[in-house]
Amino acid sequence: MAFLLTGMLGLTACGSGGAAENSADGGPVTLELWDTDTRPERTENLKKLISMFEEKNPSIKVNYLGLPTDSYMQKISTAIATKATPDIITPKASDISALVAQKALAPLDEKFEGGGWDDKISSAMTKSSKAASPDGKLYLTPATSLADVIYYRSDFFKDAGLSAPTSWDDFYAAADKLTDKSTGKFGYTLRGGNGFFSQFVQMVYPQAGVDTFFREDGTSTLNDPAVVAAAEDYVDLYGKDTAESDLTADFKTMVAQFGSGGAAMLSHSIGSYPTHVAALGADKVAAVAPFPSKSGKSVLSGRMTTGFAMFEASKHKEAAWKFLEYTMSVVGNSFWAQKSGYLPGNLEVAKEAWVTENPAMQTSIKALENKDAVVLEQPFYLPEFNSITTTEMLPEWQRVLQKQLSVKDFLTQSAEKLTKAQQKYMKK
């Protein structure tokens, strides 16, 4: 009888919310956090964020694990298959679809709404976060966000007698004028290597004035005549106003070229602004948002929400949610967004000086304030989207740059793959 009574009391304790969040020995709850974007500075900042949280919540401990950036999904897939997932993860928006398909993530809608976060967090970021999931639910906290800008060397422009570009015509004219192959200086650095698609979208879709990846019938706009024409103009930069080595250039290569004076302009997100300033000084770096199309339509790209997610199998969901809430709170969000160089999700934090005095951020914020601007949402909800736009399109993109494949054929064959994926999704 004593044995049975003890067992019943144990079950009762496990059934209560508070007891479930205690460790077996009654000590602090230990959460496991996996980071998918491991970089020295980011790791240091994330560990600091964790220590700030632990100081405020002494009954919760968070263990950090940085995963290899180029192979993190392999470890996550293994963890899911072996039922050994952590409590918290920092997934990319492009990972959400695959993780939701495996029923690995816990939906956060109820907790988000119950905590009153709808009124505290940017509605645009919340919408973007939900748009990344195949079922429209919230799995990724809208803690921070990226936005695309075109960086330019303001000192180069000044020396050449050029004003800040305000149109696509200005951009192409400046790229041409600031190119001097004899000295190894080019007007622009083009991303021909890994990660090319995000830059391609940033420079082509706004120029074309196309604000959606799919038409109502599910067909891809990638081979829309306006997109093809804009892509042809963009591709013509390669080898003429860019270095031929840009064929394999990734982000690190482009940043190095921009910082060393080898390129006058660079397309990337606001997240790299601190890197450019650290290398060159704030007086030599300026940024503009992608320009309206010739028709006057303003399309904004790269508005990708970043944040934290909780695994469905977590045994400490309440403690994990406390950490997720902290990353959205004024103190936590201010620290994490500022250190990341991203737009903060918290509306109060968005009013802080480090945001209002950051030119790249203000450029992207003002662009969004345009009532006629339309945000282009990438279809991360498609399980095939990531593989199509990275693994499959990259070698073909490099063939385009080398004039071995026409822009139209490249976009047509890629559009067919995206159409198939979208129409399959629509049927489901």
PDB file of N, CA, C and O in Angstrom, residues 342-387:
ATOM      1  N   TYR A 342      20.051  43.358 -36.313  1.00  0.00           N
ATOM      2  CA  TYR A 342      18.754  43.160 -36.959  1.00  0.00           C
ATOM      3  C   TYR A 342      17.714  44.129 -36.395  1.00  0.00           C
ATOM      4  O   TYR A 342      17.877  44.680 -35.312  1.00  0.00           O
ATOM      5  N   LEU A 343      16.630  44.273 -37.129  1.00  0.00           N
ATOM      6  CA  LEU A 343      15.513  45.079 -36.636  1.00  0.00           C
ATOM      7  C   LEU A 343      14.862  44.374 -35.453  1.00  0.00           C
ATOM      8  O   LEU A 343      14.613  43.170 -35.512  1.00  0.00           O
ATOM      9  N   PRO A 344      14.570  45.081 -34.375  1.00  0.00           N
ATOM     10  CA  PRO A 344      13.939  44.449 -33.219  1.00  0.00           C
ATOM     11  C   PRO A 344      12.451  44.214 -33.453  1.00  0.00           C
ATOM     12  O   PRO A 344      11.789  45.008 -34.113  1.00  0.00           O
ATOM     13  N   GLY A 345      11.940  43.120 -32.893  1.00  0.00           N
ATOM     14  CA  GLY A 345      10.513  42.842 -33.021  1.00  0.00           C
ATOM     15  C   GLY A 345       9.691  43.631 -32.026  1.00  0.00           C
ATOM     16  O   GLY A 345       8.549  44.005 -32.299  1.00  0.00           O
ATOM     17  N   ASN A 346      10.264  43.912 -30.855  1.00  0.00           N
ATOM     18  CA  ASN A 346       9.558  44.642 -29.811  1.00  0.00           C
ATOM     19  C   ASN A 346       9.370  46.101 -30.229  1.00  0.00           C
ATOM     20  O   ASN A 346      10.339  46.792 -30.563  1.00  0.00           O
ATOM     21  N   LEU A 347       8.145  46.582 -30.191  1.00  0.00           N
ATOM     22  CA  LEU A 347       7.832  47.932 -30.660  1.00  0.00           C
ATOM     23  C   LEU A 347       8.476  49.017 -29.810  1.00  0.00           C
ATOM     24  O   LEU A 347       8.807  50.097 -30.320  1.00  0.00           O
ATOM     25  N   GLU A 348       8.645  48.762 -28.520  1.00  0.00           N
ATOM     26  CA  GLU A 348       9.298  49.744 -27.651  1.00  0.00           C
ATOM     27  C   GLU A 348      10.784  49.839 -27.972  1.00  0.00           C
ATOM     28  O   GLU A 348      11.370  50.925 -27.997  1.00  0.00           O
ATOM     29  N   VAL A 349      11.395  48.704 -28.237  1.00  0.00           N
ATOM     30  CA  VAL A 349      12.821  48.676 -28.560  1.00  0.00           C
ATOM     31  C   VAL A 349      13.087  49.422 -29.863  1.00  0.00           C
ATOM     32  O   VAL A 349      14.123  50.075 -30.031  1.00  0.00           O
ATOM     33  N   ALA A 350      12.136  49.343 -30.784  1.00  0.00           N
ATOM     34  CA  ALA A 350      12.291  50.006 -32.088  1.00  0.00           C
ATOM     35  C   ALA A 350      12.423  51.517 -31.958  1.00  0.00           C
ATOM     36  O   ALA A 350      12.881  52.187 -32.895  1.00  0.00           O
ATOM     37  N   LYS A 351      12.089  52.078 -30.789  1.00  0.00           N
ATOM     38  CA  LYS A 351      12.183  53.511 -30.564  1.00  0.00           C
ATOM     39  C   LYS A 351      13.530  53.915 -29.956  1.00  0.00           C
ATOM     40  O   LYS A 351      13.812  55.094 -29.803  1.00  0.00           O
ATOM     41  N   GLU A 352      14.361  52.922 -29.624  1.00  0.00           N
ATOM     42  CA  GLU A 352      15.632  53.224 -28.971  1.00  0.00           C
ATOM     43  C   GLU A 352      16.630  53.852 -29.940  1.00  0.00           C
ATOM     44  O   GLU A 352      16.568  53.636 -31.155  1.00  0.00           O
ATOM     45  N   ALA A 353      17.570  54.593 -29.382  1.00  0.00           N
ATOM     46  CA  ALA A 353      18.507  55.371 -30.193  1.00  0.00           C
ATOM     47  C   ALA A 353      19.341  54.525 -31.138  1.00  0.00           C
ATOM     48  O   ALA A 353      19.616  54.932 -32.265  1.00  0.00           O
ATOM     49  N   TRP A 354      19.744  53.331 -30.698  1.00  0.00           N
ATOM     50  CA  TRP A 354      20.604  52.513 -31.558  1.00  0.00           C
ATOM     51  C   TRP A 354      19.879  52.085 -32.833  1.00  0.00           C
ATOM     52  O   TRP A 354      20.528  51.764 -33.832  1.00  0.00           O
ATOM     53  N   VAL A 355      18.542  52.122 -32.801  1.00  0.00           N
ATOM     54  CA  VAL A 355      17.753  51.819 -34.001  1.00  0.00           C
ATOM     55  C   VAL A 355      17.563  53.080 -34.829  1.00  0.00           C
ATOM     56  O   VAL A 355      17.789  53.093 -36.043  1.00  0.00           O
ATOM     57  N   THR A 356      17.163  54.144 -34.175  1.00  0.00           N
ATOM     58  CA  THR A 356      16.859  55.383 -34.896  1.00  0.00           C
ATOM     59  C   THR A 356      18.098  56.044 -35.483  1.00  0.00           C
ATOM     60  O   THR A 356      17.997  56.846 -36.413  1.00  0.00           O
ATOM     61  N   GLU A 357      19.279  55.707 -34.950  1.00  0.00           N
ATOM     62  CA  GLU A 357      20.515  56.313 -35.437  1.00  0.00           C
ATOM     63  C   GLU A 357      21.301  55.396 -36.378  1.00  0.00           C
ATOM     64  O   GLU A 357      22.422  55.725 -36.780  1.00  0.00           O
ATOM     65  N   ASN A 358      20.728  54.244 -36.715  1.00  0.00           N
ATOM     66  CA  ASN A 358      21.378  53.309 -37.637  1.00  0.00           C
ATOM     67  C   ASN A 358      20.859  53.573 -39.050  1.00  0.00           C
ATOM     68  O   ASN A 358      19.696  53.321 -39.343  1.00  0.00           O
ATOM     69  N   PRO A 359      21.695  54.104 -39.961  1.00  0.00           N
ATOM     70  CA  PRO A 359      21.238  54.468 -41.305  1.00  0.00           C
ATOM     71  C   PRO A 359      20.623  53.316 -42.092  1.00  0.00           C
ATOM     72  O   PRO A 359      19.616  53.493 -42.784  1.00  0.00           O
ATOM     73  N   ALA A 360      21.222  52.129 -41.988  1.00  0.00           N
ATOM     74  CA  ALA A 360      20.699  50.979 -42.733  1.00  0.00           C
ATOM     75  C   ALA A 360      19.311  50.601 -42.232  1.00  0.00           C
ATOM     76  O   ALA A 360      18.403  50.309 -43.022  1.00  0.00           O
ATOM     77  N   MET A 361      19.143  50.631 -40.913  1.00  0.00           N
ATOM     78  CA  MET A 361      17.836  50.295 -40.344  1.00  0.00           C
ATOM     79  C   MET A 361      16.791  51.340 -40.704  1.00  0.00           C
ATOM     80  O   MET A 361      15.659  51.013 -41.058  1.00  0.00           O
ATOM     81  N   GLN A 362      17.178  52.589 -40.609  1.00  0.00           N
ATOM     82  CA  GLN A 362      16.232  53.657 -40.921  1.00  0.00           C
ATOM     83  C   GLN A 362      15.827  53.634 -42.387  1.00  0.00           C
ATOM     84  O   GLN A 362      14.675  53.921 -42.738  1.00  0.00           O
ATOM     85  N   THR A 363      16.762  53.272 -43.247  1.00  0.00           N
ATOM     86  CA  THR A 363      16.450  53.146 -44.671  1.00  0.00           C
ATOM     87  C   THR A 363      15.370  52.096 -44.893  1.00  0.00           C
ATOM     88  O   THR A 363      14.413  52.313 -45.634  1.00  0.00           O
ATOM     89  N   SER A 364      15.522  50.949 -44.233  1.00  0.00           N
ATOM     90  CA  SER A 364      14.553  49.864 -44.402  1.00  0.00           C
ATOM     91  C   SER A 364      13.222  50.176 -43.731  1.00  0.00           C
ATOM     92  O   SER A 364      12.165  49.806 -44.232  1.00  0.00           O
ATOM     93  N   ILE A 365      13.265  50.873 -42.590  1.00  0.00           N
ATOM     94  CA  ILE A 365      12.034  51.243 -41.883  1.00  0.00           C
ATOM     95  C   ILE A 365      11.223  52.250 -42.698  1.00  0.00           C
ATOM     96  O   ILE A 365      10.009  52.129 -42.850  1.00  0.00           O
ATOM     97  N   LYS A 366      11.910  53.244 -43.248  1.00  0.00           N
ATOM     98  CA  LYS A 366      11.229  54.257 -44.047  1.00  0.00           C
ATOM     99  C   LYS A 366      10.622  53.656 -45.317  1.00  0.00           C
ATOM    100  O   LYS A 366       9.551  54.065 -45.771  1.00  0.00           O
ATOM    101  N   ALA A 367      11.318  52.680 -45.884  1.00  0.00           N
ATOM    102  CA  ALA A 367      10.798  52.018 -47.081  1.00  0.00           C
ATOM    103  C   ALA A 367       9.493  51.301 -46.769  1.00  0.00           C
ATOM    104  O   ALA A 367       8.554  51.300 -47.573  1.00  0.00           O
ATOM    105  N   LEU A 368       9.410  50.716 -45.563  1.00  0.00           N
ATOM    106  CA  LEU A 368       8.200  50.001 -45.163  1.00  0.00           C
ATOM    107  C   LEU A 368       7.063  50.962 -44.829  1.00  0.00           C
ATOM    108  O   LEU A 368       5.882  50.611 -44.944  1.00  0.00           O
ATOM    109  N   GLU A 369       7.414  52.182 -44.451  1.00  0.00           N
ATOM    110  CA  GLU A 369       6.393  53.177 -44.110  1.00  0.00           C
ATOM    111  C   GLU A 369       5.664  53.693 -45.343  1.00  0.00           C
ATOM    112  O   GLU A 369       4.600  54.296 -45.237  1.00  0.00           O
ATOM    113  N   ASN A 370       6.232  53.466 -46.514  1.00  0.00           N
ATOM    114  CA  ASN A 370       5.577  53.844 -47.763  1.00  0.00           C
ATOM    115  C   ASN A 370       4.282  53.044 -47.903  1.00  0.00           C
ATOM    116  O   ASN A 370       4.309  51.815 -48.002  1.00  0.00           O
ATOM    117  N   LYS A 371       3.140  53.711 -47.893  1.00  0.00           N
ATOM    118  CA  LYS A 371       1.851  53.015 -47.903  1.00  0.00           C
ATOM    119  C   LYS A 371       1.644  52.180 -49.155  1.00  0.00           C
ATOM    120  O   LYS A 371       0.818  51.254 -49.164  1.00  0.00           O
ATOM    121  N   ASP A 372       2.377  52.471 -50.206  1.00  0.00           N
ATOM    122  CA  ASP A 372       2.223  51.731 -51.452  1.00  0.00           C
ATOM    123  C   ASP A 372       3.217  50.567 -51.581  1.00  0.00           C
ATOM    124  O   ASP A 372       3.179  49.815 -52.554  1.00  0.00           O
ATOM    125  N   ALA A 373       4.106  50.449 -50.610  1.00  0.00           N
ATOM    126  CA  ALA A 373       5.114  49.388 -50.668  1.00  0.00           C
ATOM    127  C   ALA A 373       4.477  48.032 -50.386  1.00  0.00           C
ATOM    128  O   ALA A 373       3.561  47.914 -49.566  1.00  0.00           O
ATOM    129  N   VAL A 374       4.971  47.007 -51.074  1.00  0.00           N
ATOM    130  CA  VAL A 374       4.483  45.641 -50.891  1.00  0.00           C
ATOM    131  C   VAL A 374       5.659  44.757 -50.502  1.00  0.00           C
ATOM    132  O   VAL A 374       6.711  44.799 -51.141  1.00  0.00           O
ATOM    133  N   VAL A 375       5.477  43.964 -49.452  1.00  0.00           N
ATOM    134  CA  VAL A 375       6.538  43.058 -49.002  1.00  0.00           C
ATOM    135  C   VAL A 375       6.457  41.755 -49.780  1.00  0.00           C
ATOM    136  O   VAL A 375       5.392  41.129 -49.859  1.00  0.00           O
ATOM    137  N   LEU A 376       7.555  41.355 -50.368  1.00  0.00           N
ATOM    138  CA  LEU A 376       7.634  40.097 -51.103  1.00  0.00           C
ATOM    139  C   LEU A 376       7.994  38.990 -50.116  1.00  0.00           C
ATOM    140  O   LEU A 376       9.098  38.952 -49.581  1.00  0.00           O
ATOM    141  N   GLU A 377       7.052  38.075 -49.887  1.00  0.00           N
ATOM    142  CA  GLU A 377       7.277  36.969 -48.964  1.00  0.00           C
ATOM    143  C   GLU A 377       7.789  35.757 -49.730  1.00  0.00           C
ATOM    144  O   GLU A 377       7.138  35.278 -50.654  1.00  0.00           O
ATOM    145  N   GLN A 378       8.957  35.274 -49.354  1.00  0.00           N
ATOM    146  CA  GLN A 378       9.469  34.070 -50.001  1.00  0.00           C
ATOM    147  C   GLN A 378       8.722  32.847 -49.465  1.00  0.00           C
ATOM    148  O   GLN A 378       8.422  32.777 -48.263  1.00  0.00           O
ATOM    149  N   PRO A 379       8.419  31.867 -50.322  1.00  0.00           N
ATOM    150  CA  PRO A 379       7.599  30.712 -49.911  1.00  0.00           C
ATOM    151  C   PRO A 379       8.382  29.652 -49.146  1.00  0.00           C
ATOM    152  O   PRO A 379       8.547  28.517 -49.600  1.00  0.00           O
ATOM    153  N   PHE A 380       8.849  30.019 -47.961  1.00  0.00           N
ATOM    154  CA  PHE A 380       9.596  29.063 -47.153  1.00  0.00           C
ATOM    155  C   PHE A 380       8.716  27.902 -46.687  1.00  0.00           C
ATOM    156  O   PHE A 380       9.227  26.881 -46.235  1.00  0.00           O
ATOM    157  N   TYR A 381       7.401  28.087 -46.791  1.00  0.00           N
ATOM    158  CA  TYR A 381       6.487  27.023 -46.377  1.00  0.00           C
ATOM    159  C   TYR A 381       6.566  25.803 -47.289  1.00  0.00           C
ATOM    160  O   TYR A 381       6.099  24.718 -46.939  1.00  0.00           O
ATOM    161  N   LEU A 382       7.159  25.958 -48.468  1.00  0.00           N
ATOM    162  CA  LEU A 382       7.292  24.833 -49.390  1.00  0.00           C
ATOM    163  C   LEU A 382       8.491  23.972 -48.979  1.00  0.00           C
ATOM    164  O   LEU A 382       9.611  24.472 -48.915  1.00  0.00           O
ATOM    165  N   PRO A 383       8.296  22.697 -48.731  1.00  0.00           N
ATOM    166  CA  PRO A 383       9.411  21.823 -48.344  1.00  0.00           C
ATOM    167  C   PRO A 383      10.528  21.796 -49.380  1.00  0.00           C
ATOM    168  O   PRO A 383      11.697  21.642 -49.040  1.00  0.00           O
ATOM    169  N   GLU A 384      10.172  21.978 -50.661  1.00  0.00           N
ATOM    170  CA  GLU A 384      11.158  21.888 -51.731  1.00  0.00           C
ATOM    171  C   GLU A 384      11.863  23.214 -52.031  1.00  0.00           C
ATOM    172  O   GLU A 384      12.835  23.246 -52.795  1.00  0.00           O
ATOM    173  N   PHE A 385      11.364  24.308 -51.468  1.00  0.00           N
ATOM    174  CA  PHE A 385      11.865  25.634 -51.841  1.00  0.00           C
ATOM    175  C   PHE A 385      13.363  25.783 -51.597  1.00  0.00           C
ATOM    176  O   PHE A 385      14.102  26.272 -52.457  1.00  0.00           O
ATOM    177  N   ASN A 386      13.809  25.361 -50.448  1.00  0.00           N
ATOM    178  CA  ASN A 386      15.219  25.525 -50.103  1.00  0.00           C
ATOM    179  C   ASN A 386      16.127  24.738 -51.036  1.00  0.00           C
ATOM    180  O   ASN A 386      17.142  25.249 -51.514  1.00  0.00           O
ATOM    181  N   SER A 387      15.766  23.495 -51.321  1.00  0.00           N
ATOM    182  CA  SER A 387      16.623  22.666 -52.177  1.00  0.00           C
ATOM    183  C   SER A 387      16.616  23.163 -53.622  1.00  0.00           C
ATOM    184  O   SER A 387      17.640  23.144 -54.310  1.00  0.00           O
TER     185      SER A 387
END
